Tab-separated table of C-alpha atoms and ligand atoms in Angstrom:
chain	number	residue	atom	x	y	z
A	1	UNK	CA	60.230	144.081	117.306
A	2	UNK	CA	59.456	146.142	120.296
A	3	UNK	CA	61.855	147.042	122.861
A	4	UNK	CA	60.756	144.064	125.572
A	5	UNK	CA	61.377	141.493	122.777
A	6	UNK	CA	64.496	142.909	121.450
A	7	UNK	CA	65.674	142.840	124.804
A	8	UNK	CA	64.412	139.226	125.620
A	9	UNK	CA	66.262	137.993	122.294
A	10	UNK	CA	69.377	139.983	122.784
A	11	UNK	CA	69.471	138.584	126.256
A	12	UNK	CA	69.283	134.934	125.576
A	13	UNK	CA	71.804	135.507	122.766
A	14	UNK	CA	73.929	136.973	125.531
A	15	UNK	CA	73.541	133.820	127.756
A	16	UNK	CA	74.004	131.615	125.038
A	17	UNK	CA	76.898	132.803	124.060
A	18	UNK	CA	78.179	133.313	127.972
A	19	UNK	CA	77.371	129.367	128.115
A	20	UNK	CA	79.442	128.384	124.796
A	21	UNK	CA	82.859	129.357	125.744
A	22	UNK	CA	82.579	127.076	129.164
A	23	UNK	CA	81.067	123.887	126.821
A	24	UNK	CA	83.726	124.146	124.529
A	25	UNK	CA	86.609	124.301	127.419
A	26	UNK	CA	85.230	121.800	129.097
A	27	UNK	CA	84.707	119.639	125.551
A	28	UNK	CA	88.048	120.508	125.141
A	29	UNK	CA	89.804	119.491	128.988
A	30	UNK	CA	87.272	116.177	128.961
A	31	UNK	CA	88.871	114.826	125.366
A	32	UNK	CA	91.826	112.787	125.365
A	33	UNK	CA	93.675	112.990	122.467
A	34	UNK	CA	93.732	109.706	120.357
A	35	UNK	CA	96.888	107.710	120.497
A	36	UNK	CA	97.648	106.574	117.287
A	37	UNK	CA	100.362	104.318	116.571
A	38	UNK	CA	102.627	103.988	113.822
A	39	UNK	CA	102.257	101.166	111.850
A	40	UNK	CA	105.095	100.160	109.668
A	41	UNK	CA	105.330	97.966	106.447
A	42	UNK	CA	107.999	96.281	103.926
A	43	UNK	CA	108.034	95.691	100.567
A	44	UNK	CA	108.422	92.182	99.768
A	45	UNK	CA	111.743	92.506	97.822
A	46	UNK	CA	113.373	94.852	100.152
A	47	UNK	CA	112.927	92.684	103.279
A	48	UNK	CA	116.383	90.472	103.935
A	49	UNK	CA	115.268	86.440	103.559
A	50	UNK	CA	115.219	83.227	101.323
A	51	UNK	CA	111.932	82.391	101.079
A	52	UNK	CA	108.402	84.622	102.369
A	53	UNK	CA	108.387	83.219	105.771
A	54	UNK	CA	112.036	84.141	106.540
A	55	UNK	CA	111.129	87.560	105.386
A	56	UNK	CA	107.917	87.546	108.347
A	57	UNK	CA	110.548	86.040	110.734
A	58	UNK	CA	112.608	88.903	110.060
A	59	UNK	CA	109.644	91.198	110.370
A	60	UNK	CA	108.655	90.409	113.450
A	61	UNK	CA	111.792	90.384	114.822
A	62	UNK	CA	111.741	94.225	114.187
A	63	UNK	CA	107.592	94.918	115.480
A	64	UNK	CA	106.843	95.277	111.578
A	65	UNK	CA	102.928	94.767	110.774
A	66	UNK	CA	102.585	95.188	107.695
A	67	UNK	CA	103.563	93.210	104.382
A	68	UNK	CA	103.230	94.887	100.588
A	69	UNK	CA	103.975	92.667	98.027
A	70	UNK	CA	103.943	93.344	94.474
A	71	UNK	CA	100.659	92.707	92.244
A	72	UNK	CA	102.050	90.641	89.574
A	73	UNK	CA	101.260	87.243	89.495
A	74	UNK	CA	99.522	88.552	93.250
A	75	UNK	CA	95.942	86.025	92.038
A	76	UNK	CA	98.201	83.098	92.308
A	77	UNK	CA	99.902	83.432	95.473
A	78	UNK	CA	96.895	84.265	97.786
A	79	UNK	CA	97.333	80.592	99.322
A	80	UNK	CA	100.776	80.782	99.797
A	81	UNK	CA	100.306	84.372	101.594
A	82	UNK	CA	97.641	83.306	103.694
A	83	UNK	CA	99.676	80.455	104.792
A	84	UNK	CA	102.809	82.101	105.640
A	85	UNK	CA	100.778	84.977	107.521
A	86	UNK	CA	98.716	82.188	109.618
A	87	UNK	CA	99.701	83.190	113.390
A	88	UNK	CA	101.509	85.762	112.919
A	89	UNK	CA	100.803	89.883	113.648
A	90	UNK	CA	101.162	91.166	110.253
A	91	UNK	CA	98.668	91.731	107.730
A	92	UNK	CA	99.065	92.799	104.151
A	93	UNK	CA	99.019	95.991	103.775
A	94	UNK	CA	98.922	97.577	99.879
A	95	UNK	CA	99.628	95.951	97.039
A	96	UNK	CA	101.954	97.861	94.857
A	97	UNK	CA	100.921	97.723	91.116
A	98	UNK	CA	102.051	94.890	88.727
A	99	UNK	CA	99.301	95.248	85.911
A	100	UNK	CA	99.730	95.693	82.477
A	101	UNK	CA	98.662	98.677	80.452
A	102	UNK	CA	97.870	102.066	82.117
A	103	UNK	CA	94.383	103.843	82.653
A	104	UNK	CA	94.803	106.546	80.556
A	105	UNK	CA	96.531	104.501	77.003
A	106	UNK	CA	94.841	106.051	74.119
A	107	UNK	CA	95.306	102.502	72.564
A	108	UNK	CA	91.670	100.663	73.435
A	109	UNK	CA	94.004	97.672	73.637
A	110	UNK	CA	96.300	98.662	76.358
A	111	UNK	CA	93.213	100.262	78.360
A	112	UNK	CA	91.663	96.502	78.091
A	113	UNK	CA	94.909	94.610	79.266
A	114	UNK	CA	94.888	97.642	82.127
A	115	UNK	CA	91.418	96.606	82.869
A	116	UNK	CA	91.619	92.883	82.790
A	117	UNK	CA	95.049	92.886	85.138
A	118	UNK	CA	93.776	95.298	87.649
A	119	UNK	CA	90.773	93.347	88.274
A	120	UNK	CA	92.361	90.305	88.689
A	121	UNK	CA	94.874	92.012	91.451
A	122	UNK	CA	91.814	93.788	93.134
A	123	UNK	CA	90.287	90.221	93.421
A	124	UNK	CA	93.028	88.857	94.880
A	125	UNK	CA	93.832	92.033	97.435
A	126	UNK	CA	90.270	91.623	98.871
A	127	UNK	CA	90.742	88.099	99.617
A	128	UNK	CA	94.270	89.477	101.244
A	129	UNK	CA	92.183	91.718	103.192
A	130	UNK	CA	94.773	94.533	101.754
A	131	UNK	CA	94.021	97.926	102.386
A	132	UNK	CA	93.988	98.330	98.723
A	133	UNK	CA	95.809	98.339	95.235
A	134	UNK	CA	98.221	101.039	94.083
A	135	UNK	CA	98.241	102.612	90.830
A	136	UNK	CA	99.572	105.411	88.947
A	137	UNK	CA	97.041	106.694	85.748
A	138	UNK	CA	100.209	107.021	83.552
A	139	UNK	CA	103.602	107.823	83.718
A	140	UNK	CA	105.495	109.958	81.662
A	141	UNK	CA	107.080	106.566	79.589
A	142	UNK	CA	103.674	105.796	78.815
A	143	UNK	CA	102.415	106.491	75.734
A	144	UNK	CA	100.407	107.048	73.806
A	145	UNK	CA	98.313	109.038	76.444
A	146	UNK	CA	95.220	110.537	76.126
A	147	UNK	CA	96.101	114.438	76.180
A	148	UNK	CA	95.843	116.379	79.611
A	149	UNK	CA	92.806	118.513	79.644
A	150	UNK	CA	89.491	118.592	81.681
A	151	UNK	CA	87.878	115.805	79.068
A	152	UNK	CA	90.477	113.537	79.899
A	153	UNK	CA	90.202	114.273	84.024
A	154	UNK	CA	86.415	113.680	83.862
A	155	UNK	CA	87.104	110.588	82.135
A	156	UNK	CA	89.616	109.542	84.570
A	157	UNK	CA	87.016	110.200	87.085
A	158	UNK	CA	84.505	108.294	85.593
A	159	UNK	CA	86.957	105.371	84.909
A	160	UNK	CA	87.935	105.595	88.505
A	161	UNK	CA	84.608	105.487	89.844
A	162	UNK	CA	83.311	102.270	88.206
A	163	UNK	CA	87.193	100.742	89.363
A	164	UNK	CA	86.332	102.115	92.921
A	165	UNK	CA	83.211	100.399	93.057
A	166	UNK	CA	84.221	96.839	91.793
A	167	UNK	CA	87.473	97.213	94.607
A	168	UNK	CA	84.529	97.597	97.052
A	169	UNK	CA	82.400	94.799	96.272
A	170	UNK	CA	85.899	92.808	96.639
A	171	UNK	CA	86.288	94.214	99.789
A	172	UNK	CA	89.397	96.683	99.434
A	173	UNK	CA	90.208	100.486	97.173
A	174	UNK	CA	92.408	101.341	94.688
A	175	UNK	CA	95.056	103.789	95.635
A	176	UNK	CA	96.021	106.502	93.625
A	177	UNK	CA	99.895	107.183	93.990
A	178	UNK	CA	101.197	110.939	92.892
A	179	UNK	CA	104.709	110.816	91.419
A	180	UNK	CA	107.492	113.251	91.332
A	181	UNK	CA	107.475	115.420	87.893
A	182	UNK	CA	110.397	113.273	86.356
A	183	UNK	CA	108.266	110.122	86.433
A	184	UNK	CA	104.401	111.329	86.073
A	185	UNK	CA	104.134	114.580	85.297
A	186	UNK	CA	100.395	113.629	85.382
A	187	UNK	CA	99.374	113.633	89.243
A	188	UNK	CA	102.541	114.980	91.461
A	189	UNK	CA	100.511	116.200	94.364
A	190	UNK	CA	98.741	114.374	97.321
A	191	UNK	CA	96.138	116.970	97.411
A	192	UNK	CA	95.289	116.787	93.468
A	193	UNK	CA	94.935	113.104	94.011
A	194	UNK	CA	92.886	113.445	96.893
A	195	UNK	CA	90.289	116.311	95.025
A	196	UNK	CA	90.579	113.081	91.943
A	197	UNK	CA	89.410	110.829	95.011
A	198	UNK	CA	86.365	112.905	95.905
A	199	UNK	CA	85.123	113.709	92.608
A	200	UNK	CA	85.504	109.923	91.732
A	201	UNK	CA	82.489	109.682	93.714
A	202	UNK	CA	83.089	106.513	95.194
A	203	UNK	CA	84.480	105.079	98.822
A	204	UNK	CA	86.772	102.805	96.862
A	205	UNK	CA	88.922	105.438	95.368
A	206	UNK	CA	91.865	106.725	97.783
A	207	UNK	CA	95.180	107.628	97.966
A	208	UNK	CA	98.483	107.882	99.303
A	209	UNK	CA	101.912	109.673	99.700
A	210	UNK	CA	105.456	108.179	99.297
A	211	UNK	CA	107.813	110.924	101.130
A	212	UNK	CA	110.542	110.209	98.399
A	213	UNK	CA	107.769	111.660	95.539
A	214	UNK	CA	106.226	114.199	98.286
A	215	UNK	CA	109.468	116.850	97.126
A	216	UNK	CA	107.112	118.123	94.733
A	217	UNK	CA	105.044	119.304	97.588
A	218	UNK	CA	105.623	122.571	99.875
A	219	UNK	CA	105.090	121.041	103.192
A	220	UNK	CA	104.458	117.365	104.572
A	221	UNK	CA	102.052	118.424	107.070
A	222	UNK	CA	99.918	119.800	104.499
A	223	UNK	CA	100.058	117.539	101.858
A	224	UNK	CA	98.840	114.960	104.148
A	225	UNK	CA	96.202	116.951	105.793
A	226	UNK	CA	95.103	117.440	102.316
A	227	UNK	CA	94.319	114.125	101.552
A	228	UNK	CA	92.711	113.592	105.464
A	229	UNK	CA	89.823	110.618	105.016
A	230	UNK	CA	91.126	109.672	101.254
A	231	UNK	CA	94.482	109.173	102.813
A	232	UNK	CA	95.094	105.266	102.805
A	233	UNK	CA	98.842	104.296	102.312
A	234	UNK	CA	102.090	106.239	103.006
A	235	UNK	CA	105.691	104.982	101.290
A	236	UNK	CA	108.692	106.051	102.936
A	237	UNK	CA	112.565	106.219	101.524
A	238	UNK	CA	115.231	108.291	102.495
A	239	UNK	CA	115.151	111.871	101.008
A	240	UNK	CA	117.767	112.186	99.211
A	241	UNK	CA	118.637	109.123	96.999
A	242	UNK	CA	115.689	107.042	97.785
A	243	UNK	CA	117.501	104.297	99.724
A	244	UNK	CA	116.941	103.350	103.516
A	245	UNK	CA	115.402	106.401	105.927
A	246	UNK	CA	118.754	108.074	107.584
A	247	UNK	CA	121.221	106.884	104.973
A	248	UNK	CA	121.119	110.244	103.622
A	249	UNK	CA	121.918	111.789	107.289
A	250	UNK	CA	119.506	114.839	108.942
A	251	UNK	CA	117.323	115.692	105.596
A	252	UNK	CA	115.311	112.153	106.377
A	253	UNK	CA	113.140	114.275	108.879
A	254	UNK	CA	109.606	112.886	108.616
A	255	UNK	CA	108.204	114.196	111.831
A	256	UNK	CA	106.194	117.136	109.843
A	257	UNK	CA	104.358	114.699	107.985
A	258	UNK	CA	104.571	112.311	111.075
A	259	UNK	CA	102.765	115.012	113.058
A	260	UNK	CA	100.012	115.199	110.217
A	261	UNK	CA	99.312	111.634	110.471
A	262	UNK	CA	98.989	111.544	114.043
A	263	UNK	CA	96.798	114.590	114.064
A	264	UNK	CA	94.341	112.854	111.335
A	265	UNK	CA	94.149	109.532	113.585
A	266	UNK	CA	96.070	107.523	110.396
A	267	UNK	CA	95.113	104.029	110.490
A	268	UNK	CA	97.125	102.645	108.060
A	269	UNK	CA	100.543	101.821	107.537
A	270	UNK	CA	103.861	103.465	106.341
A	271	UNK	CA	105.728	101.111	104.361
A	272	UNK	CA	108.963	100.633	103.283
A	273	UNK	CA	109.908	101.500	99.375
A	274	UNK	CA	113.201	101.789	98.969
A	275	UNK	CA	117.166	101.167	97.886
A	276	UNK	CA	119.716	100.197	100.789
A	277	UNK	CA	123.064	101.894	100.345
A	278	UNK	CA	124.689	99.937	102.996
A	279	UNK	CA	125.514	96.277	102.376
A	280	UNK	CA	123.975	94.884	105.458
A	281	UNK	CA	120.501	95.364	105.014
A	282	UNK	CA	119.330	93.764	108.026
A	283	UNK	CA	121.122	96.584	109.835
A	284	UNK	CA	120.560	99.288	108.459
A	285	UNK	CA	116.641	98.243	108.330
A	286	UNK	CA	116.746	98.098	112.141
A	287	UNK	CA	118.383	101.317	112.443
A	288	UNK	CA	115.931	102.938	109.651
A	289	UNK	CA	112.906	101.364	112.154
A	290	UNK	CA	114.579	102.858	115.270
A	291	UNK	CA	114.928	106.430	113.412
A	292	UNK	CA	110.913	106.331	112.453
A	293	UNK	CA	110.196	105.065	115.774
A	294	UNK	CA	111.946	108.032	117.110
A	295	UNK	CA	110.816	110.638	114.866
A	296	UNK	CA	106.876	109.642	115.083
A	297	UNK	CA	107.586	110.238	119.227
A	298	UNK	CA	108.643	113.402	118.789
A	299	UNK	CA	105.973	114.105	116.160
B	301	LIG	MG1	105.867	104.837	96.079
């Protein structure tokens, strides 16, 4: 390179990168930040009510949008929950569980009811238009369990994949939940589920946090940033005995995880999984809505 080109390239470097710093303020200024919304959700048998649509009346009577029932028995009530929803503004959100058997049974037997009964929910969560159906690989009850080494993770993977795949072609994911050590020493973290998610290969594998399990983790914010894309369902309990957010007092603080969500432009819901100290539950539900509705504000 002789001195006139050297020159010529150093110079256009120099007024490229004299040009950059301007784009990216202006890209910057010119960018509103999304507004993201929290979206709450209960459980079916924690909301106050006789019968399902006294549960949505109560509900809406709080803003809630989203509804998680349970998975057992889930294939036979898709009538009844399309019904009740008809009209209304709230959608199912996750399904939580209810099949038999466990992914990761060494028994062939136990891995085929697993199988059979997750499909079966799946179907029925993609005619619910659910955001998808949670499930834990094993807990620590479970046995016996194929042992924990890379053979059995690449398995899981594999497993996963092929689940992730038929949730799709139903229309909805299965959700990997991570557990505190006490219940599945398995998968306690929401980033070790999320690396699961992206080396399942497949867009129907995702998964969540529940703030009661997320003590295992060192910080909300980054758990959840963790996950980012995989993330598709968030539980929320109080913090320290697992019953309704702010019945344990000023350690239900959710506004570092809160802050996460709102920064990764979280489209799905936080729902309700938890005990109720109190003995008015309608109360202390409202007052456990008003808390999150705070926090997330101030997030
Ligand atoms: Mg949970």
């Amino acid at each position: 390179m002789d001195r006139k080109t050297f020159l010529k390239t150093t110079l256009a470097g120099a007024a490229a990168a004299v040009v950059a710093p301007g784009a990216l303020v202006s890209c910057s200024t010119s960018a509103k930040k999304p507004s993201v919304s929290l979206r709450l959700s209960f459980q079916e048998g924690l909301t106050p009510g006789e019968t399902l649509p006294d549960k949505l009346d109560f509900m809406e009577s709080l803003g809630i949008t989203g509804f998680e029932p349970g998975g057992g028995g889930l294939a036979g009530r898709v009538g009844e929950i399309r019904e009740a929803l008809r009209g209304r503004n709230i959608r199912v959100s996750a399904i939580c569980a209810g099949f038999d058997g466990f992914m990761l049974a060494e028994d062939p037997d136990v891995k085929a009811r697993f199988d059979t009964t997750m499909r079966e929910i799946v179907r029925a969560a993609g005619e619910l238009e659910s955001t998808g159906v949670i499930m834990v690989p094993v807990f620590n009850w479970q046995t016996p369990a194929l042992p924990h080494t890379l053979q059995t993770r690449d398995y899981l993977c594999a497993q996963l994949h092929d689940l992730g795949e038929f949730a799709l072609s139903c229309g909805t994911t299965v959700i990997l939940e991570p557990l505190n050590r006490k219940e599945a020493f398995y998968l306690r973290l929401v980033s070790d589920a999320a690396a699961i998610c992206r080396d399942a290969a497949s867009a129907g594998v995702k998964c969540m946090g529940d703030f009661w399990h997320m003590q295992e983790e060192t910080s909300d914010y980054a758990a959840f940033m963790s996950a980012g894309p995989y993330l598709q369902h968030v539980h929320i309990a109080s913090r320290g005995n697992r019953v309704m957010p702010g019945e344990d007092g000023d350690v239900d603080n959710y506004t570092d995880g809160f802050r996460a969500l709102k920064e990764l432009g979280y489209p799905n819901y936080v729902s309700f999984e938890c005990g109720c100290r109190s003995e008015d539950r309608a109360a202390t539900l409202k007052a456990a809505v008003e808390l999150l509705r705070r926090q997330w504000d101030e997030a």
